[in-house]
Short mmCIF file of C-alpha atoms and ligand atoms in Angstrom, two decimals:
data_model
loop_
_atom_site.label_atom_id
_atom_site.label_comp_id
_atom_site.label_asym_id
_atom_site.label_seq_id
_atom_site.Cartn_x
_atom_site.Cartn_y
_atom_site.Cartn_z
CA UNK A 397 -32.34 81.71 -63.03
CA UNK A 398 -29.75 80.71 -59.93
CA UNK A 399 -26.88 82.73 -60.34
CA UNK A 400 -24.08 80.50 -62.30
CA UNK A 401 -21.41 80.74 -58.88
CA UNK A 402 -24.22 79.18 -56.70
CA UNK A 403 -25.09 76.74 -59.91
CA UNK A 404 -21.25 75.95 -59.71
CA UNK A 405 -21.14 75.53 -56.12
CA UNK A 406 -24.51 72.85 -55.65
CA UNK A 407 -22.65 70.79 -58.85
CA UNK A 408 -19.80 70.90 -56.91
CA UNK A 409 -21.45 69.89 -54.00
CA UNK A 410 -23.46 67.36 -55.74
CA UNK A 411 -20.36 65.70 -57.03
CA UNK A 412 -18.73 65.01 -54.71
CA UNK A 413 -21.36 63.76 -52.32
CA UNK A 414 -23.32 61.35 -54.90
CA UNK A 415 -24.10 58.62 -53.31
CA UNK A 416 -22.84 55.13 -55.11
CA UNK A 417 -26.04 53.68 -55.65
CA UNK A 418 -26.61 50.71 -52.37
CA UNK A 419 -23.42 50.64 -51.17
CA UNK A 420 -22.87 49.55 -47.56
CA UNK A 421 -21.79 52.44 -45.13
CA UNK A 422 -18.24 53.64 -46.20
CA UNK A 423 -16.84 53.25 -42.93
CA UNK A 424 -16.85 49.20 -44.00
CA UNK A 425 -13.70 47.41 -44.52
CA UNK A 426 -12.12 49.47 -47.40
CA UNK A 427 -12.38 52.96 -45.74
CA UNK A 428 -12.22 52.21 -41.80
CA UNK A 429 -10.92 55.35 -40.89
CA UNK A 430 -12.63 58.32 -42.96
CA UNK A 431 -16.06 57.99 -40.33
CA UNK A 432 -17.69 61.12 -39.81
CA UNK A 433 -16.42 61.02 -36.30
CA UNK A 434 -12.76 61.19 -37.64
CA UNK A 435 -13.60 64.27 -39.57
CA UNK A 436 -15.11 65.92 -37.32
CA UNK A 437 -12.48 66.00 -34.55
CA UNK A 438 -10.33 66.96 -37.39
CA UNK A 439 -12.48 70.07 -37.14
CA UNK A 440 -12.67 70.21 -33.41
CA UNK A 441 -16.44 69.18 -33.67
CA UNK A 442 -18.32 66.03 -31.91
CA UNK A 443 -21.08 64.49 -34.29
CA UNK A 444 -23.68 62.34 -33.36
CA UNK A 445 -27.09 61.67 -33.38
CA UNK A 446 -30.08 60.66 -31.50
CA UNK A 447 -30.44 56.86 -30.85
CA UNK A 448 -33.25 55.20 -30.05
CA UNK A 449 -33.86 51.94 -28.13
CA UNK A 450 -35.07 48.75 -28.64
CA UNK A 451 -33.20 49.41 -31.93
CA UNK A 452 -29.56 49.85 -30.68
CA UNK A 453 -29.66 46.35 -29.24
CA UNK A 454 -31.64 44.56 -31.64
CA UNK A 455 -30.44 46.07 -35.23
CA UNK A 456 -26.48 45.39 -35.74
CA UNK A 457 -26.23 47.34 -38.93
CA UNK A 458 -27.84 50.23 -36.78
CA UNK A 459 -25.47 49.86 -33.60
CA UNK A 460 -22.34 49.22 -35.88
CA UNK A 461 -23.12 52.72 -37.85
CA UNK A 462 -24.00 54.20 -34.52
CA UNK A 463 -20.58 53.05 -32.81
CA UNK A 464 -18.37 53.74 -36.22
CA UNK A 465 -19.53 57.17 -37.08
CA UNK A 466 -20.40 59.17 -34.08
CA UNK A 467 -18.35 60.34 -31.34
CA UNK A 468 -21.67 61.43 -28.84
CA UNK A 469 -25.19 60.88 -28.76
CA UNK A 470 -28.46 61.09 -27.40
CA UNK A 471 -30.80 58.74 -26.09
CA UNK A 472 -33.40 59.85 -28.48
CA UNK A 473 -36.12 59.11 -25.67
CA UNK A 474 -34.72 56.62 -23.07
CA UNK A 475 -33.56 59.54 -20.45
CA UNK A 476 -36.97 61.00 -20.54
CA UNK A 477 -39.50 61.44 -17.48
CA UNK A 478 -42.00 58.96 -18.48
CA UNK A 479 -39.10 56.17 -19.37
CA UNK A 480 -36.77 56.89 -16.05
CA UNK A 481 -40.68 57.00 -14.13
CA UNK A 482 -42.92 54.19 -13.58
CA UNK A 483 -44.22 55.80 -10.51
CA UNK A 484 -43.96 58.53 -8.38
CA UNK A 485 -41.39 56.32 -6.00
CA UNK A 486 -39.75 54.28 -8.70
CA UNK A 487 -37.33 55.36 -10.96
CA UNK A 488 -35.79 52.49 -13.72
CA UNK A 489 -32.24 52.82 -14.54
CA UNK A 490 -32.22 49.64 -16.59
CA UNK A 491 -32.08 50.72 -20.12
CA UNK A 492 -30.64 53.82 -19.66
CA UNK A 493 -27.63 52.15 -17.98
CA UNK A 494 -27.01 49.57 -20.97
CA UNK A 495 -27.12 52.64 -23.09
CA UNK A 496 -24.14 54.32 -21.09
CA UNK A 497 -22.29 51.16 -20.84
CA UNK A 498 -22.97 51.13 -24.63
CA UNK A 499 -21.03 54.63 -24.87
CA UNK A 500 -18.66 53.64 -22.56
CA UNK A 501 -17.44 50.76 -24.27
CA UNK A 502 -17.24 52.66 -27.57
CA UNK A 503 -15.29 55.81 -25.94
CA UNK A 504 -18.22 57.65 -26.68
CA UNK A 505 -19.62 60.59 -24.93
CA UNK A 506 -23.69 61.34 -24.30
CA UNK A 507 -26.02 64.65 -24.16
CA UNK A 508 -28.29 63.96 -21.38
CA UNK A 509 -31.92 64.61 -22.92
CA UNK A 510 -34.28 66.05 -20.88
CA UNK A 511 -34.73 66.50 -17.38
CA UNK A 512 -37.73 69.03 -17.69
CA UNK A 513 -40.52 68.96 -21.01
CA UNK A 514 -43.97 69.74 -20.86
CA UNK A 515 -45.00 67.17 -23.73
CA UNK A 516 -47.27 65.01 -22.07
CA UNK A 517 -46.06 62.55 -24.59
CA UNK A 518 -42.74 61.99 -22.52
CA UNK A 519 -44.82 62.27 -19.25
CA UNK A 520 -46.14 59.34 -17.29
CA UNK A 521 -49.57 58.65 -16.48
CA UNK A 522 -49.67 58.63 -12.99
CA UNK A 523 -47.92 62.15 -13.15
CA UNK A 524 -50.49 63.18 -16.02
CA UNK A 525 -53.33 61.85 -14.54
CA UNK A 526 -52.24 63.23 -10.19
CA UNK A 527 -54.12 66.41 -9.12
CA UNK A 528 -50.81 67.41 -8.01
CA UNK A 529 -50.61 71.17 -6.14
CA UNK A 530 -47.85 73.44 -7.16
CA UNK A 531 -45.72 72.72 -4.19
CA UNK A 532 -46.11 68.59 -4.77
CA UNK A 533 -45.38 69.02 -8.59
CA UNK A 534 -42.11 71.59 -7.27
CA UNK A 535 -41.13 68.26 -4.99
CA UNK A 536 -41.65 65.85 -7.84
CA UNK A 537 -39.32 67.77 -10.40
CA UNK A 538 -36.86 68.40 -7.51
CA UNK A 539 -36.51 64.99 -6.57
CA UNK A 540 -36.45 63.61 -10.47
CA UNK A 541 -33.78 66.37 -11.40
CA UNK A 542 -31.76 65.46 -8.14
CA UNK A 543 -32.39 61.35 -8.09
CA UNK A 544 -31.94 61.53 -12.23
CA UNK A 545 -28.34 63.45 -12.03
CA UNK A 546 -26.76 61.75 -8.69
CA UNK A 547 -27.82 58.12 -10.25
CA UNK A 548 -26.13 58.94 -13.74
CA UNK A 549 -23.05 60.78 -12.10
CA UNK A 550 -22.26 57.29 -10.39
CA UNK A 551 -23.00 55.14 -13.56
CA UNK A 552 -21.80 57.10 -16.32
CA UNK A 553 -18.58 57.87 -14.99
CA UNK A 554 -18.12 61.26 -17.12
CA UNK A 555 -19.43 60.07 -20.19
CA UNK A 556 -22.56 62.14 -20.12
CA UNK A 557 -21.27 65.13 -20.35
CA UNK A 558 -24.47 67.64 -20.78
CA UNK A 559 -27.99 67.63 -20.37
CA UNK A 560 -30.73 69.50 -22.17
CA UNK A 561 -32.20 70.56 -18.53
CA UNK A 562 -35.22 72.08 -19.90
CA UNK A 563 -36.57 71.81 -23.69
CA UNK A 564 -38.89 74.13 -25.61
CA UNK A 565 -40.45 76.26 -22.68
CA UNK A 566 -41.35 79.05 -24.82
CA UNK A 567 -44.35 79.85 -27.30
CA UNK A 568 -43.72 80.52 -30.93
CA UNK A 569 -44.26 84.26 -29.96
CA UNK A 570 -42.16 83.87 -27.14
CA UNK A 571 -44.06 83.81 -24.16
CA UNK A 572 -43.64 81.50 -21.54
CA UNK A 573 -45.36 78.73 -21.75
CA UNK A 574 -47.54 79.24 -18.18
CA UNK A 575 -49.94 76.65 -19.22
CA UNK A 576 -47.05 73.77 -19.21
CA UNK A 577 -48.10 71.73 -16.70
CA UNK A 578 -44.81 72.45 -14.93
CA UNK A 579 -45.30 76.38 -14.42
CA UNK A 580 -46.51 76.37 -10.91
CA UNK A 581 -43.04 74.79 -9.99
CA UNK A 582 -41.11 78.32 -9.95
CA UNK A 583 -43.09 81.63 -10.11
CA UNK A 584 -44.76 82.30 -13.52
CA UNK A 585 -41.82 83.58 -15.34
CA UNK A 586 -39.24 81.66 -17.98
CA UNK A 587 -36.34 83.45 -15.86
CA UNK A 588 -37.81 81.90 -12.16
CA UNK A 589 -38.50 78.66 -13.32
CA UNK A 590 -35.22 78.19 -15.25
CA UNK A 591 -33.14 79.80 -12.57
CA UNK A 592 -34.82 77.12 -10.07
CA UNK A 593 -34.15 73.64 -12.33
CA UNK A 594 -30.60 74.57 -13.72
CA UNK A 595 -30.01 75.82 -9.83
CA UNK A 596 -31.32 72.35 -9.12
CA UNK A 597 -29.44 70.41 -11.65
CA UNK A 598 -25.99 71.83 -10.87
CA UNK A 599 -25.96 71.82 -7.26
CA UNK A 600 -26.59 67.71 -7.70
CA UNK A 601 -23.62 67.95 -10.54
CA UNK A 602 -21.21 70.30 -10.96
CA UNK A 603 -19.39 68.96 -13.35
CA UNK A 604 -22.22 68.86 -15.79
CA UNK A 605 -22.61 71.54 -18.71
CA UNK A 606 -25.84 72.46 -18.07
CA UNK A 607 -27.97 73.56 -21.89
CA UNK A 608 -30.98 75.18 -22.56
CA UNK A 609 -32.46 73.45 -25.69
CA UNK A 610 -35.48 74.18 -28.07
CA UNK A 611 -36.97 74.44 -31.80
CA UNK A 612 -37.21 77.46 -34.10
CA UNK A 613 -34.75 79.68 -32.96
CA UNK A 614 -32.47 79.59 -35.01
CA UNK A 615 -33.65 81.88 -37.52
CA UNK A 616 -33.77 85.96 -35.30
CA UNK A 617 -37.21 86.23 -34.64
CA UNK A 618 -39.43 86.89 -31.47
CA UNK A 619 -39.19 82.90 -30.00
CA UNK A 620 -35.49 83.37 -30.03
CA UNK A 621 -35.18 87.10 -28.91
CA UNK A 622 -37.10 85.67 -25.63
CA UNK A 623 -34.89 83.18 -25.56
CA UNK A 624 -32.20 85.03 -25.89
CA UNK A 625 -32.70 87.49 -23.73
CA UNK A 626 -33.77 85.26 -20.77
CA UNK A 627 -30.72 83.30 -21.07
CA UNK A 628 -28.83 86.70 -21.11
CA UNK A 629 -30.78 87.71 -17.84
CA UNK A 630 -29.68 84.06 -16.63
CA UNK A 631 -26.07 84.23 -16.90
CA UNK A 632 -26.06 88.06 -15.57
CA UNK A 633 -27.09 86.65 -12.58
CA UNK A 634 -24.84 83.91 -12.23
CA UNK A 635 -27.62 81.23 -12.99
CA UNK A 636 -25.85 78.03 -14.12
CA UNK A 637 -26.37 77.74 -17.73
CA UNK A 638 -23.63 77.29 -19.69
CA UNK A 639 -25.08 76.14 -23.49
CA UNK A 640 -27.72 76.45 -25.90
CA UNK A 641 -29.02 73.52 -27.83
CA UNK A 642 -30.80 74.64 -31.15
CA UNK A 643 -32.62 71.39 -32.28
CA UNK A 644 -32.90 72.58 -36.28
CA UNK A 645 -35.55 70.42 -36.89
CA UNK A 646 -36.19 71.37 -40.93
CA UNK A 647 -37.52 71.01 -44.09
CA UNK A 648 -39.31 70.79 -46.66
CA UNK A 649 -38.04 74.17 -47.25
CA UNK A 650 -34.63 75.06 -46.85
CA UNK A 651 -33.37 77.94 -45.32
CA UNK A 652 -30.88 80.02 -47.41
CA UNK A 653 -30.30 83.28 -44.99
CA UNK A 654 -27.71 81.31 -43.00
CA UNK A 655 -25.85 84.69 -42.69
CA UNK A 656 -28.84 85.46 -40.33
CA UNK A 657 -28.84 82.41 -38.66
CA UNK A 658 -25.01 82.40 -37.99
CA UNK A 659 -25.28 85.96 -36.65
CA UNK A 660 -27.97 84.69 -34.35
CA UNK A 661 -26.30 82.02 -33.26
CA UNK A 662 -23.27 83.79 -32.19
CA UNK A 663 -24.82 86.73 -30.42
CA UNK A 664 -25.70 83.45 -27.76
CA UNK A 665 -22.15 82.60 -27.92
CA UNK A 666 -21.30 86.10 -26.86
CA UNK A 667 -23.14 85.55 -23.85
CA UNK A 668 -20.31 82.68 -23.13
CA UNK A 669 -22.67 80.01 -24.49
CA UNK A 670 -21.35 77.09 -25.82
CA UNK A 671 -23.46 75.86 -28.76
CA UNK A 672 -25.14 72.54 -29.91
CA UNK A 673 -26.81 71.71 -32.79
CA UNK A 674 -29.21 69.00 -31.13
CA UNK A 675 -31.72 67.68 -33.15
CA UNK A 676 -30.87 68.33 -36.93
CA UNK A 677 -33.09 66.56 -39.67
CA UNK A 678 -34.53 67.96 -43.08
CA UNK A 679 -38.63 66.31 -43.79
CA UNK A 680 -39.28 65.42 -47.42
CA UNK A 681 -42.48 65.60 -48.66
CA UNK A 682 -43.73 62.36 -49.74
CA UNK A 683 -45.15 63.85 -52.72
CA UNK A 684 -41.45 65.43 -53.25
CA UNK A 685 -39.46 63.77 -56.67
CA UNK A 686 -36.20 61.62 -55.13
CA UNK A 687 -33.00 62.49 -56.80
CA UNK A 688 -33.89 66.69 -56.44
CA UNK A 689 -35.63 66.32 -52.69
CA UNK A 690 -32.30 64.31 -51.78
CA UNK A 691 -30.02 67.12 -53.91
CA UNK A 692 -31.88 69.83 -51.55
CA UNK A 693 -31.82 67.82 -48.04
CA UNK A 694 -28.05 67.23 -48.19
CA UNK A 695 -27.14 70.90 -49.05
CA UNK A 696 -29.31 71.55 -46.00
CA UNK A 697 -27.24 68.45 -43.93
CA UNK A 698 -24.15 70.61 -45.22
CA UNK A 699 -25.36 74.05 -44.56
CA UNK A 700 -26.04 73.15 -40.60
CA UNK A 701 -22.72 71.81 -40.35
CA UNK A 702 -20.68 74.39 -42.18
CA UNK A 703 -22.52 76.58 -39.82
CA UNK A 704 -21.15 74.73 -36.52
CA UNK A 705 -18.07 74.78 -38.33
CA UNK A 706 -17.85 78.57 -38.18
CA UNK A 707 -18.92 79.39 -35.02
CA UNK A 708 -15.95 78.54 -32.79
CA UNK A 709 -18.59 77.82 -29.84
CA UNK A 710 -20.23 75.51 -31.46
CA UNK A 711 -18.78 71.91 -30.56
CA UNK A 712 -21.21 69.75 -31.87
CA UNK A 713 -23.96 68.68 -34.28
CA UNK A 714 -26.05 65.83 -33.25
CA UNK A 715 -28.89 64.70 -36.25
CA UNK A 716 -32.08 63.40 -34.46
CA UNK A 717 -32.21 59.79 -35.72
CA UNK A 718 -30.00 58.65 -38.40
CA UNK A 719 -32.39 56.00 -40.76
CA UNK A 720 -35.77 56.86 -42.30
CA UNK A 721 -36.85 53.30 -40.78
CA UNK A 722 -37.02 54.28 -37.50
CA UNK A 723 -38.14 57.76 -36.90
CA UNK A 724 -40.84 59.62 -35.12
CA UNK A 725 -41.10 62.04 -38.34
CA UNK A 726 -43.59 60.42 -40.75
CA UNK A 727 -45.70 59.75 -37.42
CA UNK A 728 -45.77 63.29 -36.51
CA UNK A 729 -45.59 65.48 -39.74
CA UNK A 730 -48.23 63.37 -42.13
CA UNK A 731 -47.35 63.41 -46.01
CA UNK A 732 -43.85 63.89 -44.62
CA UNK A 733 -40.94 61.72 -44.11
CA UNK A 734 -37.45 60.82 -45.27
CA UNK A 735 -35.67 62.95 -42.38
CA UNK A 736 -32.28 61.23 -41.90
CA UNK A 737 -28.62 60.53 -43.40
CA UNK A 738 -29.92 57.00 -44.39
CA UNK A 739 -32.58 55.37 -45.65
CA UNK A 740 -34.90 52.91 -45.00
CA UNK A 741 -31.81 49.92 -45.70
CA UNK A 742 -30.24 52.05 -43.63
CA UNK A 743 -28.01 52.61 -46.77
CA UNK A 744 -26.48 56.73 -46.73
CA UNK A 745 -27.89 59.12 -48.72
CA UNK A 746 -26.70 62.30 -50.40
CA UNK A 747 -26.93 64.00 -46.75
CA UNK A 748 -24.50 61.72 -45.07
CA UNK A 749 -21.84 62.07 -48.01
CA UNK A 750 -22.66 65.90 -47.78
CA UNK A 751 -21.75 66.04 -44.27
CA UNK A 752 -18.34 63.85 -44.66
CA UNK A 753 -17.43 65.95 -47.61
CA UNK A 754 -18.16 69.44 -45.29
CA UNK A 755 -16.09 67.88 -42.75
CA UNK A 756 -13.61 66.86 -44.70
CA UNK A 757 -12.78 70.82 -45.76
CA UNK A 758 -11.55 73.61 -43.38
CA UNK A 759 -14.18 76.40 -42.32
CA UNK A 760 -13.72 79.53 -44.33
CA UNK A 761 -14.24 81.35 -40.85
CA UNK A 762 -14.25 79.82 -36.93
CA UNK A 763 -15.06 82.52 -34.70
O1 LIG B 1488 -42.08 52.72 -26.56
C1 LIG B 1488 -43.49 52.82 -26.78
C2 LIG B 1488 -44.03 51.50 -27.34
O2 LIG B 1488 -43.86 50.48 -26.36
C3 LIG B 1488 -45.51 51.67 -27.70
O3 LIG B 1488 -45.98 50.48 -28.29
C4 LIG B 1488 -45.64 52.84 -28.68
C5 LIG B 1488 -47.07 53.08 -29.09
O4 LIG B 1488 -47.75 53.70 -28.02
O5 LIG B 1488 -45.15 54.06 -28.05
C6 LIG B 1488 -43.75 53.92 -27.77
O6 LIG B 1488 -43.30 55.12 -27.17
C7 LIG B 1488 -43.23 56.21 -28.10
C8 LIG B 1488 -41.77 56.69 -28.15
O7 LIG B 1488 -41.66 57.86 -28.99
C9 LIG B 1488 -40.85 55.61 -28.73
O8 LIG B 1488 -41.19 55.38 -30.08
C10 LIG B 1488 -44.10 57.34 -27.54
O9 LIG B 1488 -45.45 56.93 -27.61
C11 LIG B 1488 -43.89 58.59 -28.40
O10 LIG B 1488 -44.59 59.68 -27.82
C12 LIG B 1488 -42.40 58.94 -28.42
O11 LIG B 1488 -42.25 60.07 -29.28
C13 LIG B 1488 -41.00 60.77 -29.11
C14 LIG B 1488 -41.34 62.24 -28.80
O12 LIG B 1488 -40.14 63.02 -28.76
C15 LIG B 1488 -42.04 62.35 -27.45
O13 LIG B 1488 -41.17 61.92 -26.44
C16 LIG B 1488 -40.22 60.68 -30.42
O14 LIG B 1488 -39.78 59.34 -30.63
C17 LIG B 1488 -39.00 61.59 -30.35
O15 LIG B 1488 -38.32 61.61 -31.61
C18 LIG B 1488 -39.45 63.02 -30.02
O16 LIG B 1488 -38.27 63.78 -29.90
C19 LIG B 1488 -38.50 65.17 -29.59
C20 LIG B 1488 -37.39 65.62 -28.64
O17 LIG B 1488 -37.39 64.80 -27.48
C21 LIG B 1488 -37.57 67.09 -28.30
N1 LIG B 1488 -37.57 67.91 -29.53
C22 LIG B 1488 -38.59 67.49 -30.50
C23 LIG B 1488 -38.38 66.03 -30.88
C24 LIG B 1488 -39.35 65.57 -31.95
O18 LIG B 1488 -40.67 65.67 -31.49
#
């Protein structure tokens, strides 16, 4: 039986975020100025998402969502090593630049996503395949933090203003992950090797706010105690990191202890953190009935946000992908799809009206 308040609250909820049935994006001609973007500042928030090329170029209805709604976002894989690398003495700029002049054009700021990732996935072959030694794979990452961050500091003007430095360098149980194939950079500990790349990273840019960023930590637990108390040991001794990106990649179950989730998140913020959320999207089983999987995926869309909204270092929440049509989820997670704010018409769903109506209301609490 759910207790009637919480009843009250989801038809509440439910209400006011049902989606008119395939209606074009609200931010169209009758409501130009009530854009998720517009809410958000309202609430001192930037809200974006992760965008993916070919698609910003060649989908219009994608790029004009993209440049109406959000105020950042991230190239969902564009800035990674194995798109920046074609060799080990080329680097290629090309799309990456017509992304920033994208941003720029719109007044829109970028996260910088990733400089450092062991997933051979975003790793090119000629690195994969080279018997590099420790010290050649220590000049390699050197160079391609240094070469990455001067190139963009010159083309971007300002707009890019973070970077995830390193992503998801820990094990579920928290160790280090020693066998990434970028361990023998710095000596085998999380605290050398991070110390070294963010060292690395913000003697090329200063200006840059420089974020740790990774999966399954929000929840206390021992992936984020390491993380946490790495970071702590980090900014004790003056290491250069100055956020913490938790990606919040969920579903099919939602979380409902978001008291222990918001009191995780802010013992990072005591540590003079700021705080992203970086990757946010809620997986729907295939199997899962519409209307009710929807129901449950936009509370979740509004839970993450209400929880940025109440955590006065957290200054932005950035969805990874916005359409079903183009994501990596259903690829990666089989039986399991249906991530994002719209769907495959790239038409919203529940989610996106859940996170205009959270943004549209004041945060019970910001601190
Ligand atoms: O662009 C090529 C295309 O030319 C080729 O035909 C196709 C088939 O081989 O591959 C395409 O590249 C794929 C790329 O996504 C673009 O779709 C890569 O193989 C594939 O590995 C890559 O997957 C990305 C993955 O990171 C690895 O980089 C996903 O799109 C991206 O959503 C995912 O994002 C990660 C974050 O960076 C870190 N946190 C977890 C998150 C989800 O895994």
């Amino acid at each position: 039986m759910i207790p009637a308040l919480t009843l009250m609250a989801f038809l509440t909820m439910t209400s006011a975020f049902s989606a008119p049935k395939n209606k074009p994006a609200p931010t169209s001609k009758k409501s130009p100025t009530i854009t998720l973007k517009r809410l958000a500042k309202e609430r001192g928030l930037l809200v974006g998402a992760a965008v993916a090329v070919p698609e910003l170029f060649e989908d219009p209805v994608y790029e004009k969502f993209i440049r109406n709604e959000f105020s950042i976002f991230t190239p969902e894989n564009a800035f990674k090593f194995d798109a920046l690398r074609p060799s080990r003495d080329a680097f290629s700029f090309e799309t990456p630049d017509k992304m920033v002049h994208f941003a720029r054009l719109n007044r829109m700021l970028m996260r910088g996503h990733t400089l450092v990732w062991h997933n051979p996935a975003a790793l090119p072959n000629w690195f994969l395949k080279g018997k590099f030694s420790a010290k050649e794979k220590r000049e390699i990452l050197k160079d391609h933090i240094q070469k990455t961050l001067t190139h963009f500091k010159k083309a971007a003007k300002g707009a890019i203003i973070c970077w995830d430095v390193a992503n998801e360098v820990f094990h579920h149980d928290g160790s280090y992950r020693t066998d990434s194939i970028w361990a023998p950079v710095a000596a085998p500990t999380a605290n050398a090797f991070l110390t070294q790349v963010f060292n690395w990273a913000h003697e090329t840019d200063p200006k840059l706010k420089l974020f740790y960023n990774d999966y399954d930590i929000e929840l206390p637990g021992p992936k984020a105690t390491a993380v946490y108390n790495t970071l702590k040991a980090l900014k004790k001794a003056g290491v250069p990191v100055h956020g913490i990106g938790f990606q919040m990649h969920q579903g099919p179950d939602r979380i409902t202890d978001l008291k222990a989730i918001r009191a995780n998140m802010r013992r990072f913020a005591a540590l003079g953190l700021q705080i992203h959320i970086t990757e946010f999207d809620f997986k729907l089983k295939d199997s899962e009935p519409k209307e009710s999987a929807l129901e449950k995926q936009a509370l979740a869309y509004a839970d993450a946000i209400n929880l940025c909204k109440s955590i006065k270092a957290c200054k932005a929440f950035v969805s990874w992908g916005i359409t079903d049509k183009y994501t990596y989820v259903s690829r990666d997670n089989s039986g399991m799809g249906r991530a994002n704010m719209l769907d495959f018409e790239l038409l919203p769903k529940p989610a996106y009206y859940a996170l205009r109506s959270a943004l549209s209301k004041k945060a019970d609490r910001r601190d």
